[in-house]
C-alpha atoms as a printed R data frame, in Angstrom:
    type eleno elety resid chain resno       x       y       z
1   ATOM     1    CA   UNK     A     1  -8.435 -16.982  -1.129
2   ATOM     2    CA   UNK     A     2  -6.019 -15.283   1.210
3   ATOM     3    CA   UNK     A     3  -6.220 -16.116   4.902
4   ATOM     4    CA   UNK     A     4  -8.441 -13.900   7.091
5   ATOM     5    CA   UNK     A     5  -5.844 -12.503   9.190
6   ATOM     6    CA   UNK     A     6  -3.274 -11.756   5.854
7   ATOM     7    CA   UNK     A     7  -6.184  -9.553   4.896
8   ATOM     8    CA   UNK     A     8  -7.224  -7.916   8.327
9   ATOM     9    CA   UNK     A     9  -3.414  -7.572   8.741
10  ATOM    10    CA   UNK     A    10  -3.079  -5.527   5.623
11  ATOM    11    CA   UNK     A    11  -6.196  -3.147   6.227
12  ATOM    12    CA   UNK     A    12  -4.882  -2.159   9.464
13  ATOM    13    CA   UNK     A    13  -1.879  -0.957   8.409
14  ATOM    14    CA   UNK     A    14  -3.564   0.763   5.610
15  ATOM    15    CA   UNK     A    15  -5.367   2.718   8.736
16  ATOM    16    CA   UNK     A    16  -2.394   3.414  10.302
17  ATOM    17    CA   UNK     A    17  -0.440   4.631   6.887
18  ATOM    18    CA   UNK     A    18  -3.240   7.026   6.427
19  ATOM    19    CA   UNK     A    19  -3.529   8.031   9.974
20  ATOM    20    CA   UNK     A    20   0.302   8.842  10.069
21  ATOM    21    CA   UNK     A    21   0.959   9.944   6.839
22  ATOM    22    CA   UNK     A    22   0.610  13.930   7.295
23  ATOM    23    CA   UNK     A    23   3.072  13.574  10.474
24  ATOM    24    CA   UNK     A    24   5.689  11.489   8.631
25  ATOM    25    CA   UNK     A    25   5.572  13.855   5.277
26  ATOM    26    CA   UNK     A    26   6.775  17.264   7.422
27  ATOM    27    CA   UNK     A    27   9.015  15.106   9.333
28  ATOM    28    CA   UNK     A    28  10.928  14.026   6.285
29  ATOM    29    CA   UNK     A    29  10.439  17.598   4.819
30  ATOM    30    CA   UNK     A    30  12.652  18.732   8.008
31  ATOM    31    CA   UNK     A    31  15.161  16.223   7.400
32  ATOM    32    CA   UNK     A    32  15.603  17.130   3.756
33  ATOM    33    CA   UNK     A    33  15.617  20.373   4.481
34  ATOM    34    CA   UNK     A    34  19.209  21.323   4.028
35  ATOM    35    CA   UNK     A    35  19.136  24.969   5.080
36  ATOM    36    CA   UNK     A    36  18.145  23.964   8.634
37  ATOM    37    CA   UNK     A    37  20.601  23.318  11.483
38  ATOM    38    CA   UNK     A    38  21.820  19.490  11.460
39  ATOM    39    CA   UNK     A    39  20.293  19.157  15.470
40  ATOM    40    CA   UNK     A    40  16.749  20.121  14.113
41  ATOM    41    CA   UNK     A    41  16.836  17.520  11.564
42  ATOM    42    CA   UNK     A    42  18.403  14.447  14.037
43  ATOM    43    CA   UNK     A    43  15.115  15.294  16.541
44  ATOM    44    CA   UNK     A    44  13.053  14.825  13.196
45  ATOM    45    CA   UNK     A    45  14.719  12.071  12.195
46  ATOM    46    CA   UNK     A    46  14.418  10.432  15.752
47  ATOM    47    CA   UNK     A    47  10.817  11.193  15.808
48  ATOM    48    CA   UNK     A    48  10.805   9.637  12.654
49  ATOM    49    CA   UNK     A    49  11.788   6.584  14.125
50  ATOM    50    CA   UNK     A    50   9.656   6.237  16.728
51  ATOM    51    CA   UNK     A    51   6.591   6.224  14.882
52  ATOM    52    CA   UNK     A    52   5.180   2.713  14.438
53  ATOM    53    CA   UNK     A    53   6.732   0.714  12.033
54  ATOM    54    CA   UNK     A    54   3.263   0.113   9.873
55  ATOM    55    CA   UNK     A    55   2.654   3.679   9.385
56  ATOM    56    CA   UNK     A    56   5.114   3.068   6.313
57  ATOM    57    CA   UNK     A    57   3.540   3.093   3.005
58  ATOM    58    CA   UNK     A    58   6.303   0.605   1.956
59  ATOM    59    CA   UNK     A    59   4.744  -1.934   3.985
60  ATOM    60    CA   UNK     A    60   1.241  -2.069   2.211
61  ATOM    61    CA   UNK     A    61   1.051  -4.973  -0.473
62  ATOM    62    CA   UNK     A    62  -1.264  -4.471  -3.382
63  ATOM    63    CA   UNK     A    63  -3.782  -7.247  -2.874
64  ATOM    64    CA   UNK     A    64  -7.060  -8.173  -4.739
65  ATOM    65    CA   UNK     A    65 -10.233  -6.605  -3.483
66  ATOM    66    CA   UNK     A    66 -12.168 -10.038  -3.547
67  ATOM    67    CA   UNK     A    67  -9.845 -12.635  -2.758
68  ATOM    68    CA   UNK     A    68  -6.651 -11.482  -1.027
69  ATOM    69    CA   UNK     A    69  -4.334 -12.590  -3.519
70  ATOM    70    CA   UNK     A    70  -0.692 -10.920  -3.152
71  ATOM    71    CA   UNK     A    71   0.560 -11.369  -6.812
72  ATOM    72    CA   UNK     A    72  -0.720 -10.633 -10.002
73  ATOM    73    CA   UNK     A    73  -3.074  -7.886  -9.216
74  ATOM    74    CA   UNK     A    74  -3.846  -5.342 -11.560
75  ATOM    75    CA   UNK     A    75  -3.853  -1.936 -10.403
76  ATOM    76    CA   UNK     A    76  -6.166  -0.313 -12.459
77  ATOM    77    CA   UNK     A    77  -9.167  -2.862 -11.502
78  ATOM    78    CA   UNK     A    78  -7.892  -4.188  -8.136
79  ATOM    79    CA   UNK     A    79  -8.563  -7.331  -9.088
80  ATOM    80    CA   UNK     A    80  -5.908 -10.329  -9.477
81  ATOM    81    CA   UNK     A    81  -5.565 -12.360 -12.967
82  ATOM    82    CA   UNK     A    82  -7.655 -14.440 -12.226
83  ATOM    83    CA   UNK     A    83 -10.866 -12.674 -11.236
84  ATOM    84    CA   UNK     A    84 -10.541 -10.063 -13.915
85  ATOM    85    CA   UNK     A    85 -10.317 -12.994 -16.536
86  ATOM    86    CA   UNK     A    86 -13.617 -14.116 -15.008
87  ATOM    87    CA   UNK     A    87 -15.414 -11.131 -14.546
88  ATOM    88    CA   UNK     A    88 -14.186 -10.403 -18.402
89  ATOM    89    CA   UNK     A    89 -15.691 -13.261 -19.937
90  ATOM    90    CA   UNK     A    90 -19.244 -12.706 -17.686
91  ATOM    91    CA   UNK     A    91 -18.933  -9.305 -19.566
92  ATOM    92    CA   UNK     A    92 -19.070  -7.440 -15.916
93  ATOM    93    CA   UNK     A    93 -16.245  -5.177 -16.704
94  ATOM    94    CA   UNK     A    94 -17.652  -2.575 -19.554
95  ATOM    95    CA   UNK     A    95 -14.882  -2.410 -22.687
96  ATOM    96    CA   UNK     A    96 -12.712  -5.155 -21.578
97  ATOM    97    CA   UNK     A    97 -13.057  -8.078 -24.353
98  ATOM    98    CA   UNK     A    98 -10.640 -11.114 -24.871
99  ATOM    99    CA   UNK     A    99  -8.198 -10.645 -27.534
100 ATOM   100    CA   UNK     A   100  -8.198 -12.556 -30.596
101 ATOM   101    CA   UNK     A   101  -5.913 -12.385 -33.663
């Protein structure tokens, strides 16, 4: 289990990604923008800049939903290795049987 704060951490800057996420999109549509004049898109890029540095979606980690674990998390459940591997052999995710050959 992840530490408290690792996971509080991580769903406040989800907050903040989604709360700045329209404003940074038509920012960086001005600055690719290349038909605009190159002093419109330095004040966008500067505003850019000063938004926090959280609000970047690069920043969010994919974690598990139940235990905070950083690595081996599978997207599609949200779940790490080791809790889907549990929750798959107490048959609580529908379709999802362990492989035999």
């Amino acid at each position: 289990m992840a530490k408290t704060s690792v996971i509080m951490r991580q769903r406040k800057r989800e907050l903040i990604v989604k709360k700045y996420a329209v404003k940074r999109a038509e920012l960086k549509k001005i600055i690719s923008n290349p038909e605009l004049s190159a002093e419109v898109r330095w004040t966008a890029q500067q505003k850019l800049q000063i938004l926090p540095r959280d609000s970047s979606p690069v920043r969010l980690r994919n974690r598990c939903r139940l235990t905070g674990r950083p690595r081996g998390v599978y997207r599609q459940f949200g779940l790490s290795r080791n809790m889907l591997r549990l929750y798959a052999m107490k048959g609580d995710l529908p379709g999802i049987v362990k492989s035999s050959w």
